[in-house]
CSV table of C-alpha atoms in Angstrom, one decimal:
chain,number,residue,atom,x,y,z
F,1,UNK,CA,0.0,0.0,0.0
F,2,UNK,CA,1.6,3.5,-0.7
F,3,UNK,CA,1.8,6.2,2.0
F,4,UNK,CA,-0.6,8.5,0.6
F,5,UNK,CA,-3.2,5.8,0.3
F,6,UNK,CA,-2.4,4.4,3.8
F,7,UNK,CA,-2.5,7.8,4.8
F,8,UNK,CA,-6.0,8.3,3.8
F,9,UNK,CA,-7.8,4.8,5.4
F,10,UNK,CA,-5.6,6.1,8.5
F,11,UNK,CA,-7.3,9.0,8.3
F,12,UNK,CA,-10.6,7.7,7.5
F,13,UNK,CA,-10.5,5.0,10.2
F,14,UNK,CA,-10.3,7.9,12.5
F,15,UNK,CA,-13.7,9.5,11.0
F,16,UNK,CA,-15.5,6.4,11.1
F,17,UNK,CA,-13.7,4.8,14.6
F,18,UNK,CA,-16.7,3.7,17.3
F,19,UNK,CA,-17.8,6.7,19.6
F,20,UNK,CA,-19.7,6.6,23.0
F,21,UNK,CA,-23.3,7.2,22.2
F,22,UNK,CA,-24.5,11.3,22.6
F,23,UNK,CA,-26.8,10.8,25.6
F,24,UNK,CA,-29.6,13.4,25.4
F,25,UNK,CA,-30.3,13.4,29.3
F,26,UNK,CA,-30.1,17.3,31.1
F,27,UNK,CA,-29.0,18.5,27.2
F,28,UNK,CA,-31.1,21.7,25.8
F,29,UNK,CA,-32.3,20.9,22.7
F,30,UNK,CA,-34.0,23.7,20.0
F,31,UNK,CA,-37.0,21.9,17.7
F,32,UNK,CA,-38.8,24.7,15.3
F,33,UNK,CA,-42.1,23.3,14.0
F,34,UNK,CA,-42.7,22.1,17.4
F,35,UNK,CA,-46.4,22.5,17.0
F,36,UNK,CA,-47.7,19.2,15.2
F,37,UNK,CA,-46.2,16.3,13.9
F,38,UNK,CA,-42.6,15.1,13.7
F,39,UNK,CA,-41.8,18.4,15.9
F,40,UNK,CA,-44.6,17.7,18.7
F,41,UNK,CA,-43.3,14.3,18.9
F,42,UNK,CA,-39.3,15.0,18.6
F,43,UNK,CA,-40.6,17.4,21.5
F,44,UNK,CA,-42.1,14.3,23.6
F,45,UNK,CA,-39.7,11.7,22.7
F,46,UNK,CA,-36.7,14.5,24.0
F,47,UNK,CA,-38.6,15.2,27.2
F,48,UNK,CA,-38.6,11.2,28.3
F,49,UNK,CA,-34.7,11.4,27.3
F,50,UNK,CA,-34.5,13.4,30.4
F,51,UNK,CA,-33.8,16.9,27.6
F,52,UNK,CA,-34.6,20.0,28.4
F,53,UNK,CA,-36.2,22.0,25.8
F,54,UNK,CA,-36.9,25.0,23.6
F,55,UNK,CA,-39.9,24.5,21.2
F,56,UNK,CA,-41.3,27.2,18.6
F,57,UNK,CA,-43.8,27.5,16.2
F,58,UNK,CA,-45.8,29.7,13.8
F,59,UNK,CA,-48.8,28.2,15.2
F,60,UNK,CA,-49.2,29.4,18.7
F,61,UNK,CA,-52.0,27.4,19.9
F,62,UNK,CA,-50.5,23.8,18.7
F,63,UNK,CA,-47.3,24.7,20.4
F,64,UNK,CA,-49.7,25.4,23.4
F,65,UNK,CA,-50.8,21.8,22.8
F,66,UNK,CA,-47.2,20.5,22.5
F,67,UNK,CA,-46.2,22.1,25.6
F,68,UNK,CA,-49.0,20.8,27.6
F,69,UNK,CA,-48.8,17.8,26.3
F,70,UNK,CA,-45.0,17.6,27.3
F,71,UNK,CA,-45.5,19.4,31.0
F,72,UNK,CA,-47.9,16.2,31.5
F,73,UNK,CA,-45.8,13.6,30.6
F,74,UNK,CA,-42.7,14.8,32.6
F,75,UNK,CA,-40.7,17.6,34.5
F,76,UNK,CA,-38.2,18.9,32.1
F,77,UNK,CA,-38.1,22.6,31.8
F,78,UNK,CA,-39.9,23.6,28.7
F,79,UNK,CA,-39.3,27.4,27.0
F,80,UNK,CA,-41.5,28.2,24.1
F,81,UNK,CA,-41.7,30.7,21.6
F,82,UNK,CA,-43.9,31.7,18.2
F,83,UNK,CA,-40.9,31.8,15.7
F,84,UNK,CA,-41.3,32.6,12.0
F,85,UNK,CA,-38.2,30.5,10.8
F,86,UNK,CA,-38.1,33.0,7.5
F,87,UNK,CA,-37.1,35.7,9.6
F,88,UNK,CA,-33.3,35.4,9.9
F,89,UNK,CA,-33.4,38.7,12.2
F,90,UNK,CA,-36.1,36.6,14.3
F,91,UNK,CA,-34.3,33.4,14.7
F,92,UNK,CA,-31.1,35.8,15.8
F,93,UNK,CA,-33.0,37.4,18.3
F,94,UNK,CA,-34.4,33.9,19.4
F,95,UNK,CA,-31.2,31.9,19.6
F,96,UNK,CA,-30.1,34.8,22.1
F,97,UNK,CA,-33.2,34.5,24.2
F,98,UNK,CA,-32.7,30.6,24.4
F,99,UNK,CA,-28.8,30.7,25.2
F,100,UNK,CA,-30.0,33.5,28.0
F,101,UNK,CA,-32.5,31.4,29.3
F,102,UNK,CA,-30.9,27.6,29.2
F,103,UNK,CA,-27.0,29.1,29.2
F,104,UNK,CA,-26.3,26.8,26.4
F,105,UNK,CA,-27.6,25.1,23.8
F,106,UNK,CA,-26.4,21.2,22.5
F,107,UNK,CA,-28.7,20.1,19.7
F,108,UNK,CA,-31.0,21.8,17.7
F,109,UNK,CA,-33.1,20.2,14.8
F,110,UNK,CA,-34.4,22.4,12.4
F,111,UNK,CA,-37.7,20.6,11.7
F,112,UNK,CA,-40.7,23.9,10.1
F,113,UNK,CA,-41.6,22.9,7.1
F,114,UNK,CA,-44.7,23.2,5.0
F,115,UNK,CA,-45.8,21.6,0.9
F,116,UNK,CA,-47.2,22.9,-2.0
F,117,UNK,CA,-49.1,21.2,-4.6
F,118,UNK,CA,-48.4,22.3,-8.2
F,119,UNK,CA,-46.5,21.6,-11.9
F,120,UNK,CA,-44.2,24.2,-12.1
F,121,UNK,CA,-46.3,25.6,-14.9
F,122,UNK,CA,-49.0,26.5,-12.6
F,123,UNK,CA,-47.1,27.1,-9.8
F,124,UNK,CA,-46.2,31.2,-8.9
F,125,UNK,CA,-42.7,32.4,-8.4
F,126,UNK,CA,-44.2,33.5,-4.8
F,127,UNK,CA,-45.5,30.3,-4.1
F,128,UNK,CA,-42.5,28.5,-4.6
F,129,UNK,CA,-40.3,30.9,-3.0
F,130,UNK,CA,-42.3,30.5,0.0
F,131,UNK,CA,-41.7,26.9,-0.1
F,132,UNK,CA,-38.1,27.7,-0.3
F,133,UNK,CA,-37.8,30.6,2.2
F,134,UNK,CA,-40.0,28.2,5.2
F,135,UNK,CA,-38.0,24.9,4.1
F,136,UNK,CA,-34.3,26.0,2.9
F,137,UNK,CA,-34.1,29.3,4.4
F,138,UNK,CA,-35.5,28.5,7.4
F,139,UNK,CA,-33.0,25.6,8.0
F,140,UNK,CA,-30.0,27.9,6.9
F,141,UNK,CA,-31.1,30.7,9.7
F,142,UNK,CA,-31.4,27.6,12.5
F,143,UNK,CA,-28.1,26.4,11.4
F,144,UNK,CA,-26.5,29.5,11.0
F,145,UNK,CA,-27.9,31.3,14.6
F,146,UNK,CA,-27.1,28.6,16.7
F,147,UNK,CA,-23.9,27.0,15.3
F,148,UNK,CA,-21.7,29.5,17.4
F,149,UNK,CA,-23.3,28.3,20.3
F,150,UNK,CA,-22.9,24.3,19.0
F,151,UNK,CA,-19.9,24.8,18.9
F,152,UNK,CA,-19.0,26.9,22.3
F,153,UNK,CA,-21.2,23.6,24.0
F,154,UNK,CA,-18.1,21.7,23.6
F,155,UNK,CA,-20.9,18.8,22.7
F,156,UNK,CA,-23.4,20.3,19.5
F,157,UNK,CA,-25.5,18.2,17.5
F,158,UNK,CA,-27.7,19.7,14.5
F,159,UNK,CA,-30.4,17.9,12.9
F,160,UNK,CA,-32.0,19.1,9.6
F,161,UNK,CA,-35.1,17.7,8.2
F,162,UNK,CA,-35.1,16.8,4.6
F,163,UNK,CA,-37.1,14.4,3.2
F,164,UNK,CA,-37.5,11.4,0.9
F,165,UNK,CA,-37.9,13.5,-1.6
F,166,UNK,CA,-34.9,15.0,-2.0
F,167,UNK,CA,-34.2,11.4,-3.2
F,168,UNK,CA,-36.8,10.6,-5.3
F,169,UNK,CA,-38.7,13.4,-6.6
F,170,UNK,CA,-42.7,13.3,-7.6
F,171,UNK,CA,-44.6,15.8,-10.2
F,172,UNK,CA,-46.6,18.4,-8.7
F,173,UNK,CA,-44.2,18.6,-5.4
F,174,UNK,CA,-41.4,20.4,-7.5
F,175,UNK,CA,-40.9,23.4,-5.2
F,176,UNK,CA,-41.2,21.1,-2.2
F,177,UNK,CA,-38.2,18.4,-4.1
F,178,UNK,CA,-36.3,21.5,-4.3
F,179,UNK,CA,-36.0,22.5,-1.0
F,180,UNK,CA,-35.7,19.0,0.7
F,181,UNK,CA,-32.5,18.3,-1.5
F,182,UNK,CA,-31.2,21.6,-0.6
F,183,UNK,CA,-31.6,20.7,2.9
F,184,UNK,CA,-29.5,17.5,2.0
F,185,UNK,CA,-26.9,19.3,0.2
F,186,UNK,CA,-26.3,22.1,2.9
F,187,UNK,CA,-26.8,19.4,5.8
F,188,UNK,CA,-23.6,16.9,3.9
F,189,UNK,CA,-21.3,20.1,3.1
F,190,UNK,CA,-22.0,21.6,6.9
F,191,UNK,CA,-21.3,17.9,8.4
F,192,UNK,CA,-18.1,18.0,6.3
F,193,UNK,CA,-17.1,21.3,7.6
F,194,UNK,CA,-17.3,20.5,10.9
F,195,UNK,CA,-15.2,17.4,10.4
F,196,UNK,CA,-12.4,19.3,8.6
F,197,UNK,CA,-12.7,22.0,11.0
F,198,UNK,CA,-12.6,19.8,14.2
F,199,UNK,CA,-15.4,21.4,16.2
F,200,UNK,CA,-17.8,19.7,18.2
F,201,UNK,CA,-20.5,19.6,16.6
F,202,UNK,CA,-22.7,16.8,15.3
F,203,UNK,CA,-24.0,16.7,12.0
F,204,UNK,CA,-27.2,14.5,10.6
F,205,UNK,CA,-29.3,15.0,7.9
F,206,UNK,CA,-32.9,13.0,8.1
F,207,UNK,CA,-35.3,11.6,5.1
F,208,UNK,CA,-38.8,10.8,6.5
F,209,UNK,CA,-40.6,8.9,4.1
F,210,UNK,CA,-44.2,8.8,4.5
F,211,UNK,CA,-45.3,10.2,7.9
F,212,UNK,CA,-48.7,10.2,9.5
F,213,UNK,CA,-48.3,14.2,9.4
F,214,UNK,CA,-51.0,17.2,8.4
F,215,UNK,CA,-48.2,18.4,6.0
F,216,UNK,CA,-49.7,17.5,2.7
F,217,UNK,CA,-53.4,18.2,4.5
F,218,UNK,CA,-52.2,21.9,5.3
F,219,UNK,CA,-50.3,22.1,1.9
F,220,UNK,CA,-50.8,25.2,-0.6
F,221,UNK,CA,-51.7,24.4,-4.0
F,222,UNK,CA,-51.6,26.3,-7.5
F,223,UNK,CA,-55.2,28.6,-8.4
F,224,UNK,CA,-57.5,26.1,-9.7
F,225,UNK,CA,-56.3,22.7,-8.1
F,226,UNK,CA,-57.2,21.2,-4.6
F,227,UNK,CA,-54.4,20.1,-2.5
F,228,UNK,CA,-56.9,17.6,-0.6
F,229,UNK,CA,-56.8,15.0,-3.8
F,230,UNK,CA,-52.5,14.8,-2.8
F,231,UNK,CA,-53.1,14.2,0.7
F,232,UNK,CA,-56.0,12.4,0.7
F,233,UNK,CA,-54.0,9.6,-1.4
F,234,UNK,CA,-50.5,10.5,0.1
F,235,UNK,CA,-52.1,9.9,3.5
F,236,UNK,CA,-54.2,6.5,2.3
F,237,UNK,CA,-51.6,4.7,0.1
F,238,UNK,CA,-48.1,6.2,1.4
F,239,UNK,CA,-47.9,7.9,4.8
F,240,UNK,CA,-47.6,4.3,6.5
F,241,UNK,CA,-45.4,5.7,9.4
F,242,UNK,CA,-46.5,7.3,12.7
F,243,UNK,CA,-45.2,10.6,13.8
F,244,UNK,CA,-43.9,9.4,17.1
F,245,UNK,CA,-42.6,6.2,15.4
F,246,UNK,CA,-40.3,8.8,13.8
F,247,UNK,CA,-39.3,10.6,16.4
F,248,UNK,CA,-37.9,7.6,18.0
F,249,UNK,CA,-36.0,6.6,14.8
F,250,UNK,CA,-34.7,10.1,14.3
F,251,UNK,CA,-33.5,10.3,18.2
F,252,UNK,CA,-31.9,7.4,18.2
F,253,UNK,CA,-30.0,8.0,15.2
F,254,UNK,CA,-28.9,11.1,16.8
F,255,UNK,CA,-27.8,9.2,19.5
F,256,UNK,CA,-25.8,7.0,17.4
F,257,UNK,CA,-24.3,10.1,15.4
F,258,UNK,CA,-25.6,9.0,12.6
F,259,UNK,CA,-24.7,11.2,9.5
F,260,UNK,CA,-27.9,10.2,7.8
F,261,UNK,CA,-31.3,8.5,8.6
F,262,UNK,CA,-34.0,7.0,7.0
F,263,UNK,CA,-37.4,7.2,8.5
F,264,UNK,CA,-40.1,4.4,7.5
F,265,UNK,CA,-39.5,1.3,5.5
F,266,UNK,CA,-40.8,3.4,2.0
F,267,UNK,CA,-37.8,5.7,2.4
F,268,UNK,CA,-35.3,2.3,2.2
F,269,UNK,CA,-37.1,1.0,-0.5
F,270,UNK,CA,-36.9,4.2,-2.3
F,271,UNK,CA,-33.7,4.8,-1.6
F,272,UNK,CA,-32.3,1.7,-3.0
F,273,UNK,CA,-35.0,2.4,-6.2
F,274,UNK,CA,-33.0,5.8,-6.9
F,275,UNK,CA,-29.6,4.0,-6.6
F,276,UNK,CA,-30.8,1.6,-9.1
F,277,UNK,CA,-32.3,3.2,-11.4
F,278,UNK,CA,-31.2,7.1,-11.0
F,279,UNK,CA,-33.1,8.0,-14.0
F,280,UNK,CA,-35.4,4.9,-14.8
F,281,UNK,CA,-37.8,5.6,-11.5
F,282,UNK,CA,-38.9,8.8,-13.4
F,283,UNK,CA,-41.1,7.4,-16.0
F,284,UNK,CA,-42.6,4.8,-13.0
F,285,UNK,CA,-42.6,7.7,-10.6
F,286,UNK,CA,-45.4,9.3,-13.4
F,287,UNK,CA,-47.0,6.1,-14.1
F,288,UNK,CA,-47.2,5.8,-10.4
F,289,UNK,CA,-48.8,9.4,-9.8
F,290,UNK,CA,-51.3,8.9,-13.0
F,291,UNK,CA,-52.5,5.9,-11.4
F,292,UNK,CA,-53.7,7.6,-8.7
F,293,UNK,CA,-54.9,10.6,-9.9
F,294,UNK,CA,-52.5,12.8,-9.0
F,295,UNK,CA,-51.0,14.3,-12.1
């Protein structure tokens, strides 16, 4: 073997070498999107791993709910917050008011997102900019507010939430795709960074497949369609997964430093679809979609 190539399994044995697991108990952890879903039952799932927490929301009264819901099942400490995760001056301010209140913060997963139902020739520039600015955007200002404070921890861990379709993408979802693999791509270069960079921080991008969410319920959709016909057959034929199955999943993935993770037995199967057939899956994907009635 030559040097530079013993050099580099050297080096990459010392990436990829077994670490103690990163135990959630008495760490502060940040979850936007806190309100419903994957983020009220992150919430949960945190609180019985003994984490303290700092939950936000658009929706005020289902991060009310979360809240409760949290206070009842245990006695962490629980800040909350409405946070509008397009705001990067907002999500500055708020980072401060959580490291004031919790004196430091150790994982945060930037979860907000929301759909929007649409080919891209009906679809407006604002609607998918809004798509973008709630689910890329809002990740980048999570990422960027509270990485200083990651990294001062001494022991960081950031989660973003993409989704299986940054993998495989479907017709009408295009703004939606979009984001999700720019979550991917951000979450894999910052991960990288942090490696090369030797600060302690964490890295793990996540892919829910289909979740038992409101997501494609509360979608948008373009003038003269009905975003109800998506979700009513997303959440029939595909969204197979519960939400606090995922939280589990995503949690202990975390736990495991896990780089990525795959949420639901769909998103494995789909994953290994993509890898074998990178562009094959399209013309299924649209026989799929005309099937049921969604394109």
């Amino acid at each position: 073997m030559s040097a530079p190539i013993g050099k580099a399994m050297a080096a990459l044995g010392g990436l990829t070498a077994r670490r103690p697991r990163w135990r959630m108990d008495g760490k502060v952890v940040v979850i936007t999107g806190a309100g419903s879903g994957i983020g009220r039952e992150l919430a949960r799932e945190a609180a019985r791993r003994g984490a303290r927490l700092a939950l936000s929301d658009v929706d005020v009264d289902g991060l009310a709910e979360t809240v409760g819901l949290v206070e009842a099942e245990s006695s962490v400490e629980v800040h909350s917050d409405r946070l509008d995760v397009t705001e990067q001056a907002a999500v500055a301010e708020y980072a401060g008011r959580v490291v004031d209140q919790f004196g430091v913060v150790n994982l945060v997963v930037n979860n907000a997102g929301i759909a929007f139902t649409g080919s891209v020739e009906q679809s407006g520039y604002k609607d998918i900019a809004r798509v973008m600015d709630v689910d890329y955007w809002g990740v980048v200002h999570g990422t960027k507010e509270f990485l200083p404070h990651l990294i001062a921890s001494g022991d960081g861990h950031i989660v973003n939430i993409s989704s299986i379709f940054a993998i495989l993408s479907v017709p009408t979802q295009n703004a939606y795709n979009a984001a999700k693999a720019a979550v991917q791509q951000f979450t894999e270069s910052l991960r990288m960074e942090m490696l090369a960079a030797g600060h302690p921080v964490e890295v793990t991008c996540v892919h829910p497949g289909g979740i038992r969410t409101a997501v494609a319920r509360s979608a948008g959709a373009a003038e003269g369609l009905d975003s109800a016909t998506f979700a009513t057959i997303f959440d029939a034929k595909f969204a197979r997964t519960e939400a606090s199955t995922a939280a589990r999943v995503i949690l202990d993935g975390v736990e495991r430093r896990r780089a990525r993770v795959l949420v639901g037995p769909d998103a494995y199967v789909i994953d290994a679809l993509v890898r074998l057939f990178p562009s094959g899956y399209q013309k299924g994907t649209v026989a799929v979609s005309r099937h049921f009635g969604v394109i």
